[in-house]
PDB file of C-alpha atoms and ligand atoms in Angstrom:
ATOM      1  CA  MET Q  53      11.810   2.360 -17.713  1.00 83.00           C
ATOM      2  CA  SER Q  54      13.083   5.887 -17.073  1.00 89.00           C
ATOM      3  CA  ALA Q  55      15.083   7.675 -14.275  1.00 91.00           C
ATOM      4  CA  PRO Q  56      13.062   9.820 -11.974  1.00 91.00           C
ATOM      5  CA  THR Q  57      13.245  13.570 -11.458  1.00 89.00           C
ATOM      6  CA  LEU Q  58      12.824  15.170  -8.012  1.00 86.00           C
ATOM      7  CA  GLN Q  59       9.292  16.189  -9.301  1.00 89.00           C
ATOM      8  CA  ASP Q  60       8.422  12.314  -9.596  1.00 92.00           C
ATOM      9  CA  LEU Q  61       9.786  11.421  -6.338  1.00 92.00           C
ATOM     10  CA  ALA Q  62       6.913  13.926  -5.070  1.00 91.00           C
ATOM     11  CA  GLY Q  63       4.557  11.281  -5.936  1.00 93.00           C
ATOM     12  CA  ASN Q  64       5.220   8.939  -3.046  1.00 94.00           C
ATOM     13  CA  ALA Q  65       4.896  10.407   0.584  1.00 89.00           C
ATOM     14  CA  LEU Q  66       7.472   7.864   2.046  1.00 90.00           C
ATOM     15  CA  ILE Q  67      10.098   9.503  -0.195  1.00 93.00           C
ATOM     16  CA  SER Q  68       8.784  13.053   0.457  1.00 90.00           C
ATOM     17  CA  ALA Q  69       9.412  12.524   4.215  1.00 88.00           C
ATOM     18  CA  LEU Q  70      13.029  12.543   3.431  1.00 90.00           C
ATOM     19  CA  ARG Q  71      15.113  15.757   3.051  1.00 89.00           C
ATOM     20  CA  GLU Q  72      16.504  16.858  -0.275  1.00 89.00           C
ATOM     21  CA  GLU Q  73      20.001  15.895   0.520  1.00 89.00           C
ATOM     22  CA  ASP Q  74      18.824  12.151   1.145  1.00 90.00           C
ATOM     23  CA  ARG Q  75      16.289  12.044  -1.856  1.00 91.00           C
ATOM     24  CA  ARG Q  76      19.345  13.051  -3.957  1.00 90.00           C
ATOM     25  CA  ARG Q  77      21.382  10.192  -2.477  1.00 90.00           C
ATOM     26  CA  LEU Q  78      18.730   7.743  -3.551  1.00 92.00           C
ATOM     27  CA  MET Q  79      17.978   9.141  -6.838  1.00 94.00           C
ATOM     28  CA  PRO Q  80      20.766   7.835  -8.858  1.00 94.00           C
ATOM     29  CA  HIS Q  81      19.775   4.388  -7.844  1.00 95.00           C
ATOM     30  CA  MET Q  82      16.135   4.712  -8.667  1.00 96.00           C
ATOM     31  CA  MET Q  83      14.205   3.565 -11.869  1.00 97.00           C
ATOM     32  CA  ILE Q  84      10.544   4.184 -12.882  1.00 97.00           C
ATOM     33  CA  HIS Q  85       8.755   1.475 -14.161  1.00 97.00           C
ATOM     34  CA  GLU Q  86       5.064   1.397 -15.514  1.00 97.00           C
ATOM     35  CA  LEU Q  87       3.354  -1.692 -14.008  1.00 97.00           C
ATOM     36  CA  ARG Q  88      -0.075  -3.467 -14.688  1.00 95.00           C
ATOM     37  CA  PRO Q  89      -2.535  -5.315 -12.254  1.00 90.00           C
ATOM     38  CA  GLY Q  90      -1.230  -8.642 -11.260  1.00 90.00           C
ATOM     39  CA  ASP Q  91       2.390  -7.922 -11.893  1.00 96.00           C
ATOM     40  CA  VAL Q  92       4.274  -9.556  -9.033  1.00 95.00           C
ATOM     41  CA  LEU Q  93       6.616  -7.549  -6.788  1.00 95.00           C
ATOM     42  CA  GLN Q  94       7.832 -10.182  -4.484  1.00 92.00           C
ATOM     43  CA  GLU Q  95       6.909 -13.657  -4.207  1.00 88.00           C
ATOM     44  CA  SER Q  96       6.192 -15.679  -1.185  1.00 87.00           C
ATOM     45  CA  GLY Q  97       9.206 -17.887  -0.340  1.00 85.00           C
ATOM     46  CA  GLN Q  98      11.681 -16.107  -2.866  1.00 87.00           C
ATOM     47  CA  GLU Q  99      14.407 -13.938  -1.980  1.00 87.00           C
ATOM     48  CA  VAL Q 100      13.916 -10.310  -2.327  1.00 88.00           C
ATOM     49  CA  PHE Q 101      16.120  -8.339  -4.458  1.00 89.00           C
ATOM     50  CA  GLU Q 102      14.102  -5.141  -5.109  1.00 93.00           C
ATOM     51  CA  THR Q 103      12.229  -2.484  -3.275  1.00 94.00           C
ATOM     52  CA  TRP Q 104       9.068  -0.844  -5.013  1.00 96.00           C
ATOM     53  CA  PHE Q 105       7.682   2.746  -4.224  1.00 96.00           C
ATOM     54  CA  PRO Q 106       4.189   3.220  -5.657  1.00 96.00           C
ATOM     55  CA  LEU Q 107       3.848   6.736  -7.431  1.00 96.00           C
ATOM     56  CA  ASP Q 108       0.644   8.844  -7.559  1.00 91.00           C
ATOM     57  CA  ALA Q 109      -2.460   6.462  -8.065  1.00 87.00           C
ATOM     58  CA  ALA Q 110      -0.449   3.305  -8.343  1.00 92.00           C
ATOM     59  CA  LEU Q 111      -1.369   0.630  -5.697  1.00 90.00           C
ATOM     60  CA  ALA Q 112       0.155  -2.797  -4.455  1.00 93.00           C
ATOM     61  CA  SER Q 113      -1.138  -5.289  -2.070  1.00 88.00           C
ATOM     62  CA  PHE Q 114       0.380  -7.883   0.174  1.00 87.00           C
ATOM     63  CA  SER Q 115      -1.273 -11.240   0.256  1.00 83.00           C
ATOM     64  CA  VAL Q 116      -0.858 -14.359   2.263  1.00 81.00           C
ATOM     65  CA  ALA Q 117      -2.029 -17.862   1.311  1.00 77.00           C
ATOM     66  CA  THR Q 118      -4.102 -19.877   3.604  1.00 71.00           C
ATOM     67  CA  TYR Q 119      -2.936 -23.135   2.857  1.00 64.00           C
ATOM     68  CA  ARG Q 120      -5.802 -25.451   3.873  1.00 63.00           C
ATOM     69  CA  ASP Q 121      -8.409 -23.990   1.494  1.00 60.00           C
ATOM     70  CA  ASN Q 122      -5.509 -22.679  -0.945  1.00 60.00           C
ATOM     71  CA  ASP Q 123      -6.819 -19.044  -1.161  1.00 69.00           C
ATOM     72  CA  ALA Q 124      -4.604 -15.953  -0.952  1.00 73.00           C
ATOM     73  CA  VAL Q 125      -6.164 -13.265   1.395  1.00 74.00           C
ATOM     74  CA  GLU Q 126      -5.199  -9.830   1.189  1.00 75.00           C
ATOM     75  CA  VAL Q 127      -3.314  -8.584   4.230  1.00 77.00           C
ATOM     76  CA  ALA Q 128      -2.120  -4.872   3.565  1.00 80.00           C
ATOM     77  CA  LEU Q 129      -2.500  -2.101   0.934  1.00 82.00           C
ATOM     78  CA  VAL Q 130       0.465  -0.047  -0.077  1.00 89.00           C
ATOM     79  CA  GLY Q 131       0.151   2.971  -1.973  1.00 89.00           C
ATOM     80  CA  ARG Q 132       1.804   6.355  -2.477  1.00 90.00           C
ATOM     81  CA  GLU Q 133       2.606   6.330   1.424  1.00 88.00           C
ATOM     82  CA  GLY Q 134       4.795   3.386   1.534  1.00 91.00           C
ATOM     83  CA  ALA Q 135       7.110   0.849  -0.234  1.00 93.00           C
ATOM     84  CA  VAL Q 136       7.129  -2.980  -0.843  1.00 93.00           C
ATOM     85  CA  GLY Q 137      10.234  -5.285  -0.557  1.00 88.00           C
ATOM     86  CA  GLY Q 138      13.121  -5.396   1.903  1.00 76.00           C
ATOM     87  CA  ILE Q 139      11.738  -3.014   4.431  1.00 75.00           C
ATOM     88  CA  VAL Q 140      12.707  -5.128   7.464  1.00 68.00           C
ATOM     89  CA  SER Q 141      14.721  -8.114   6.215  1.00 64.00           C
ATOM     90  CA  ASP Q 142      17.248  -6.096   4.557  1.00 62.00           C
ATOM     91  CA  GLY Q 143      16.478  -7.921   1.345  1.00 58.00           C
ATOM     92  CA  SER Q 144      18.117 -11.174   0.022  1.00 64.00           C
ATOM     93  CA  ILE Q 145      15.997 -12.964   2.545  1.00 77.00           C
ATOM     94  CA  ALA Q 146      12.853 -14.810   1.786  1.00 80.00           C
ATOM     95  CA  ALA Q 147       9.615 -12.948   1.652  1.00 84.00           C
ATOM     96  CA  TYR Q 148       6.793 -14.243   3.529  1.00 82.00           C
ATOM     97  CA  ALA Q 149       3.928 -12.619   1.686  1.00 85.00           C
ATOM     98  CA  THR Q 150       3.492 -12.200  -2.029  1.00 90.00           C
ATOM     99  CA  ALA Q 151       3.274  -8.537  -3.174  1.00 92.00           C
ATOM    100  CA  SER Q 152       1.414  -7.711  -6.401  1.00 93.00           C
ATOM    101  CA  VAL Q 153       0.264  -4.591  -8.167  1.00 94.00           C
ATOM    102  CA  ARG Q 154      -3.594  -4.010  -7.548  1.00 88.00           C
ATOM    103  CA  MET Q 155      -3.946  -0.667  -9.480  1.00 87.00           C
ATOM    104  CA  ALA Q 156      -1.813   0.283 -12.487  1.00 91.00           C
ATOM    105  CA  GLY Q 157       0.445   2.931 -12.608  1.00 94.00           C
ATOM    106  CA  ARG Q 158       4.325   3.993 -12.093  1.00 96.00           C
ATOM    107  CA  PHE Q 159       6.552   2.521  -9.468  1.00 98.00           C
ATOM    108  CA  ILE Q 160      10.100   3.605  -8.478  1.00 97.00           C
ATOM    109  CA  ARG Q 161      12.256   0.583  -8.156  1.00 97.00           C
ATOM    110  CA  ILE Q 162      15.633   0.461  -6.246  1.00 95.00           C
ATOM    111  CA  ARG Q 163      17.936  -2.561  -5.645  1.00 93.00           C
ATOM    112  CA  SER Q 164      17.628  -3.660  -2.084  1.00 88.00           C
ATOM    113  CA  GLN Q 165      21.295  -4.428  -1.953  1.00 88.00           C
ATOM    114  CA  THR Q 166      22.005  -0.696  -2.867  1.00 89.00           C
ATOM    115  CA  LEU Q 167      19.214   0.568  -0.318  1.00 88.00           C
ATOM    116  CA  GLU Q 168      21.370  -1.384   2.376  1.00 88.00           C
ATOM    117  CA  GLN Q 169      24.504   0.483   1.442  1.00 89.00           C
ATOM    118  CA  LEU Q 170      22.667   3.757   1.607  1.00 88.00           C
ATOM    119  CA  LYS Q 171      21.207   2.744   4.983  1.00 88.00           C
ATOM    120  CA  THR Q 172      24.819   2.617   6.236  1.00 89.00           C
ATOM    121  CA  GLU Q 173      25.709   5.913   4.928  1.00 90.00           C
ATOM    122  CA  SER Q 174      22.906   7.862   6.097  1.00 90.00           C
ATOM    123  CA  ILE Q 175      21.341   7.473   9.610  1.00 91.00           C
ATOM    124  CA  HIS Q 176      17.986   9.265   8.330  1.00 90.00           C
ATOM    125  CA  VAL Q 177      17.577   6.740   5.596  1.00 89.00           C
ATOM    126  CA  ARG Q 178      18.009   4.039   8.015  1.00 90.00           C
ATOM    127  CA  HIS Q 179      15.738   5.574  10.529  1.00 90.00           C
ATOM    128  CA  TRP Q 180      13.192   6.160   7.582  1.00 89.00           C
ATOM    129  CA  PHE Q 181      13.004   2.490   6.920  1.00 88.00           C
ATOM    130  CA  SER Q 182      12.772   1.400  10.695  1.00 90.00           C
ATOM    131  CA  ARG Q 183       9.869   3.904  11.236  1.00 91.00           C
ATOM    132  CA  TYR Q 184       8.033   2.612   8.002  1.00 91.00           C
ATOM    133  CA  SER Q 185       8.586  -1.037   9.332  1.00 90.00           C
ATOM    134  CA  ASP Q 186       6.959   0.217  12.558  1.00 91.00           C
ATOM    135  CA  TYR Q 187       4.037   1.484  10.531  1.00 91.00           C
ATOM    136  CA  LEU Q 188       3.696  -1.803   8.780  1.00 88.00           C
ATOM    137  CA  LEU Q 189       3.630  -3.800  12.099  1.00 89.00           C
ATOM    138  CA  ALA Q 190       0.928  -1.270  13.115  1.00 93.00           C
ATOM    139  CA  GLN Q 191      -1.049  -2.083   9.876  1.00 88.00           C
ATOM    140  CA  SER Q 192      -0.783  -5.801  10.527  1.00 86.00           C
ATOM    141  CA  PHE Q 193      -2.016  -5.210  14.236  1.00 92.00           C
ATOM    142  CA  GLN Q 194      -4.832  -3.156  13.280  1.00 93.00           C
ATOM    143  CA  ASN Q 195      -5.975  -5.468  10.384  1.00 89.00           C
ATOM    144  CA  ALA Q 196      -6.068  -8.468  12.921  1.00 89.00           C
ATOM    145  CA  ALA Q 197      -8.355  -6.498  15.139  1.00 94.00           C
ATOM    146  CA  CYS Q 198     -10.339  -5.133  12.334  1.00 94.00           C
ATOM    147  CA  ASN Q 199     -11.018  -8.596  10.855  1.00 90.00           C
ATOM    148  CA  ALA Q 200     -11.908  -9.859  14.255  1.00 91.00           C
ATOM    149  CA  LYS Q 201     -14.300  -7.242  15.285  1.00 95.00           C
ATOM    150  CA  HIS Q 202     -15.557  -5.116  12.397  1.00 96.00           C
ATOM    151  CA  THR Q 203     -18.421  -6.115   9.896  1.00 95.00           C
ATOM    152  CA  ILE Q 204     -18.012  -6.605   6.267  1.00 94.00           C
ATOM    153  CA  THR Q 205     -19.859  -3.361   5.631  1.00 95.00           C
ATOM    154  CA  GLN Q 206     -17.369  -1.488   7.748  1.00 96.00           C
ATOM    155  CA  ARG Q 207     -14.378  -3.322   6.404  1.00 94.00           C
ATOM    156  CA  THR Q 208     -15.741  -2.738   2.736  1.00 93.00           C
ATOM    157  CA  ALA Q 209     -16.232   0.865   3.152  1.00 95.00           C
ATOM    158  CA  ARG Q 210     -12.758   1.122   4.994  1.00 94.00           C
ATOM    159  CA  TRP Q 211     -11.101  -0.693   1.901  1.00 89.00           C
ATOM    160  CA  LEU Q 212     -12.900   1.687  -0.623  1.00 91.00           C
ATOM    161  CA  VAL Q 213     -11.703   4.889   1.491  1.00 92.00           C
ATOM    162  CA  SER Q 214      -8.447   3.693   1.822  1.00 86.00           C
ATOM    163  CA  ALA Q 215      -7.958   3.076  -1.890  1.00 83.00           C
ATOM    164  CA  MET Q 216      -9.662   6.481  -2.674  1.00 87.00           C
ATOM    165  CA  ASP Q 217      -7.323   8.339  -0.145  1.00 84.00           C
ATOM    166  CA  ARG Q 218      -4.182   6.497  -1.817  1.00 78.00           C
ATOM    167  CA  THR Q 219      -5.060   6.881  -5.453  1.00 78.00           C
ATOM    168  CA  GLN Q 220      -6.838  10.320  -5.174  1.00 81.00           C
ATOM    169  CA  SER Q 221      -9.497   8.829  -7.272  1.00 86.00           C
ATOM    170  CA  ASN Q 222     -13.158   7.743  -6.723  1.00 91.00           C
ATOM    171  CA  ARG Q 223     -13.207   5.257  -9.636  1.00 90.00           C
ATOM    172  CA  PHE Q 224     -11.597   1.692  -9.389  1.00 84.00           C
ATOM    173  CA  GLU Q 225     -11.363  -1.335 -11.571  1.00 83.00           C
ATOM    174  CA  LEU Q 226     -12.504  -4.114  -9.263  1.00 84.00           C
ATOM    175  CA  THR Q 227     -14.659  -6.995  -9.429  1.00 86.00           C
ATOM    176  CA  GLN Q 228     -16.683  -8.256  -6.348  1.00 88.00           C
ATOM    177  CA  GLU Q 229     -14.819 -11.475  -6.559  1.00 86.00           C
ATOM    178  CA  GLN Q 230     -11.616  -9.622  -6.331  1.00 82.00           C
ATOM    179  CA  LEU Q 231     -13.260  -7.651  -3.153  1.00 86.00           C
ATOM    180  CA  ALA Q 232     -14.232 -10.917  -1.663  1.00 87.00           C
ATOM    181  CA  GLU Q 233     -10.934 -12.341  -2.023  1.00 80.00           C
ATOM    182  CA  MET Q 234      -9.239  -9.185  -0.352  1.00 78.00           C
ATOM    183  CA  LEU Q 235     -11.577  -9.120   2.564  1.00 84.00           C
ATOM    184  CA  GLY Q 236     -11.223 -12.725   2.752  1.00 80.00           C
ATOM    185  CA  VAL Q 237     -15.125 -13.513   3.029  1.00 86.00           C
ATOM    186  CA  GLY Q 238     -17.560 -15.324   0.844  1.00 87.00           C
ATOM    187  CA  ARG Q 239     -18.580 -13.876  -2.405  1.00 89.00           C
ATOM    188  CA  THR Q 240     -22.204 -13.891  -1.217  1.00 93.00           C
ATOM    189  CA  PHE Q 241     -21.639 -11.768   1.846  1.00 92.00           C
ATOM    190  CA  VAL Q 242     -19.898  -9.000  -0.673  1.00 92.00           C
ATOM    191  CA  THR Q 243     -22.675  -9.229  -3.248  1.00 93.00           C
ATOM    192  CA  ARG Q 244     -25.121  -8.405  -0.180  1.00 94.00           C
ATOM    193  CA  THR Q 245     -22.912  -5.514   1.332  1.00 95.00           C
ATOM    194  CA  VAL Q 246     -22.398  -4.056  -2.206  1.00 94.00           C
ATOM    195  CA  SER Q 247     -26.243  -4.167  -3.072  1.00 95.00           C
ATOM    196  CA  ALA Q 248     -27.072  -2.174   0.328  1.00 96.00           C
ATOM    197  CA  MET Q 249     -24.354   0.319  -0.378  1.00 96.00           C
ATOM    198  CA  ARG Q 250     -25.796   0.977  -3.614  1.00 95.00           C
ATOM    199  CA  ALA Q 251     -29.307   1.172  -2.586  1.00 96.00           C
ATOM    200  CA  GLU Q 252     -27.973   3.953  -0.144  1.00 95.00           C
ATOM    201  CA  GLY Q 253     -26.481   5.712  -2.823  1.00 96.00           C
ATOM    202  CA  LEU Q 254     -22.778   5.435  -1.551  1.00 95.00           C
ATOM    203  CA  ILE Q 255     -21.270   3.798  -4.544  1.00 95.00           C
ATOM    204  CA  GLU Q 256     -22.137   2.462  -8.098  1.00 94.00           C
ATOM    205  CA  SER Q 257     -20.680  -0.834  -9.308  1.00 90.00           C
ATOM    206  CA  ARG Q 258     -21.013  -1.946 -12.940  1.00 88.00           C
ATOM    207  CA  ARG Q 259     -18.867  -4.362 -14.940  1.00 86.00           C
ATOM    208  CA  GLY Q 260     -15.892  -4.409 -12.646  1.00 87.00           C
ATOM    209  CA  VAL Q 261     -15.704  -0.838 -11.754  1.00 90.00           C
ATOM    210  CA  PHE Q 262     -16.723   0.729  -8.497  1.00 91.00           C
ATOM    211  CA  THR Q 263     -17.618   4.470  -8.269  1.00 95.00           C
ATOM    212  CA  VAL Q 264     -17.650   6.331  -5.030  1.00 96.00           C
ATOM    213  CA  VAL Q 265     -20.793   8.445  -5.245  1.00 96.00           C
ATOM    214  CA  ASN Q 266     -21.261   9.834  -1.665  1.00 96.00           C
ATOM    215  CA  GLU Q 267     -17.749  10.023   0.004  1.00 95.00           C
ATOM    216  CA  GLN Q 268     -18.768  11.550   3.191  1.00 96.00           C
ATOM    217  CA  ALA Q 269     -21.477   8.861   3.821  1.00 96.00           C
ATOM    218  CA  LEU Q 270     -19.002   6.105   2.913  1.00 96.00           C
ATOM    219  CA  ARG Q 271     -16.424   7.307   5.517  1.00 95.00           C
ATOM    220  CA  ASN Q 272     -19.381   7.305   7.898  1.00 95.00           C
ATOM    221  CA  HIS Q 273     -19.985   3.767   7.394  1.00 96.00           C
ATOM    222  CA  SER Q 274     -16.291   2.904   7.452  1.00 96.00           C
ATOM    223  CA  CYS Q 275     -14.692   1.695  10.924  1.00 96.00           C
ATOM    224  CA  SER Q 276     -11.887   4.055  12.377  1.00 95.00           C
ATOM    225  CA  CYS Q 277      -9.138   1.644  11.638  1.00 95.00           C
ATOM    226  CA  GLY Q 278      -7.729   3.628   8.583  1.00 91.00           C
ATOM    227  CA  ALA Q 279      -7.780   6.966  10.316  1.00 91.00           C
ATOM    228  CA  ALA Q 280      -5.824   5.447  13.302  1.00 94.00           C
ATOM    229  CA  LEU Q 281      -3.215   4.137  10.980  1.00 92.00           C
ATOM    230  CA  GLU Q 282      -2.936   7.435   9.212  1.00 89.00           C
ATOM    231  CA  ARG Q 283      -2.367   9.315  12.465  1.00 92.00           C
ATOM    232  CA  HIS Q 284       0.260   6.623  13.423  1.00 93.00           C
ATOM    233  CA  PHE Q 285       2.063   7.081   9.966  1.00 89.00           C
ATOM    234  CA  HIS Q 286       2.499  10.989  10.664  1.00 89.00           C
ATOM    235  CA  ALA Q 287       3.341  10.414  14.171  1.00 90.00           C
ATOM    236  CA  VAL Q 288       6.315   8.235  13.275  1.00 89.00           C
ATOM    237  CA  LEU Q 289       7.418   9.782  10.000  1.00 87.00           C
ATOM    238  CA  ASP Q 290       6.758  13.531  10.345  1.00 85.00           C
ATOM    239  CA  ASN Q 291       9.570  14.024  12.765  1.00 79.00           C
ATOM    240  CA  LEU Q 292      12.264  11.965  11.004  1.00 81.00           C
ATOM    241  CA  TYR Q 293      14.936  14.524  11.113  1.00 83.00           C
ATOM    242  CA  GLN Q 294      14.215  15.498  14.933  1.00 73.00           C
ATOM    243  CA  SER Q 295      15.834  12.452  16.428  1.00 56.00           C
TER     244      SER Q 295
HETATM  245 ZN1   ZN V 498     -11.831  -1.783  11.154  1.00 54.49          ZN
END
């Protein structure tokens, strides 16, 4: 655990959308934590006390339980472009989804209560979170459409491209079981899809490690949902200070 520097803050695009004066306002209340895969950031049904910002290659994911078969399905990924916890609900209100660390790395933590105070002191910090919540809502809309319309191959390619863009790496520790769980599909479908992608020279997957071999071909196999969301992210956050 350590206090962040301004350079550390550059590792998160959401924080980078703020002007330096607002970043400096937040900085004294932030701490950096090294977290490991599986560490829980917020638990479904529990109050939210903290907001977490993944830095650099760190990755978190939201998952929601489907009670009938008792399986959790991943509903959103959050990497260096975003934050987890107390975004819409002002913190201290029970979380709907569980959020946990998907890929190890450094995360900035700020107490949700402190963040609420800072939102009242700066209209830009307030707008910053409102706009990010708009982006999270867009992500939910897009994922609902993606799950209904796009093939497992398109969705697998989208997940890998999305993880690659967020972590700036082409290599991920990820088992096929985890991938099946994240996509909410049966393991046999994922095994078949991954085998076909390997045969086409798009990826390698060995002992729980995925490596993207042909990035452009993988992007061609992905649906356009990820690119649409990225455009929306920039549309809502790039002009934060013009309002
Ligand atoms: Zn899609």
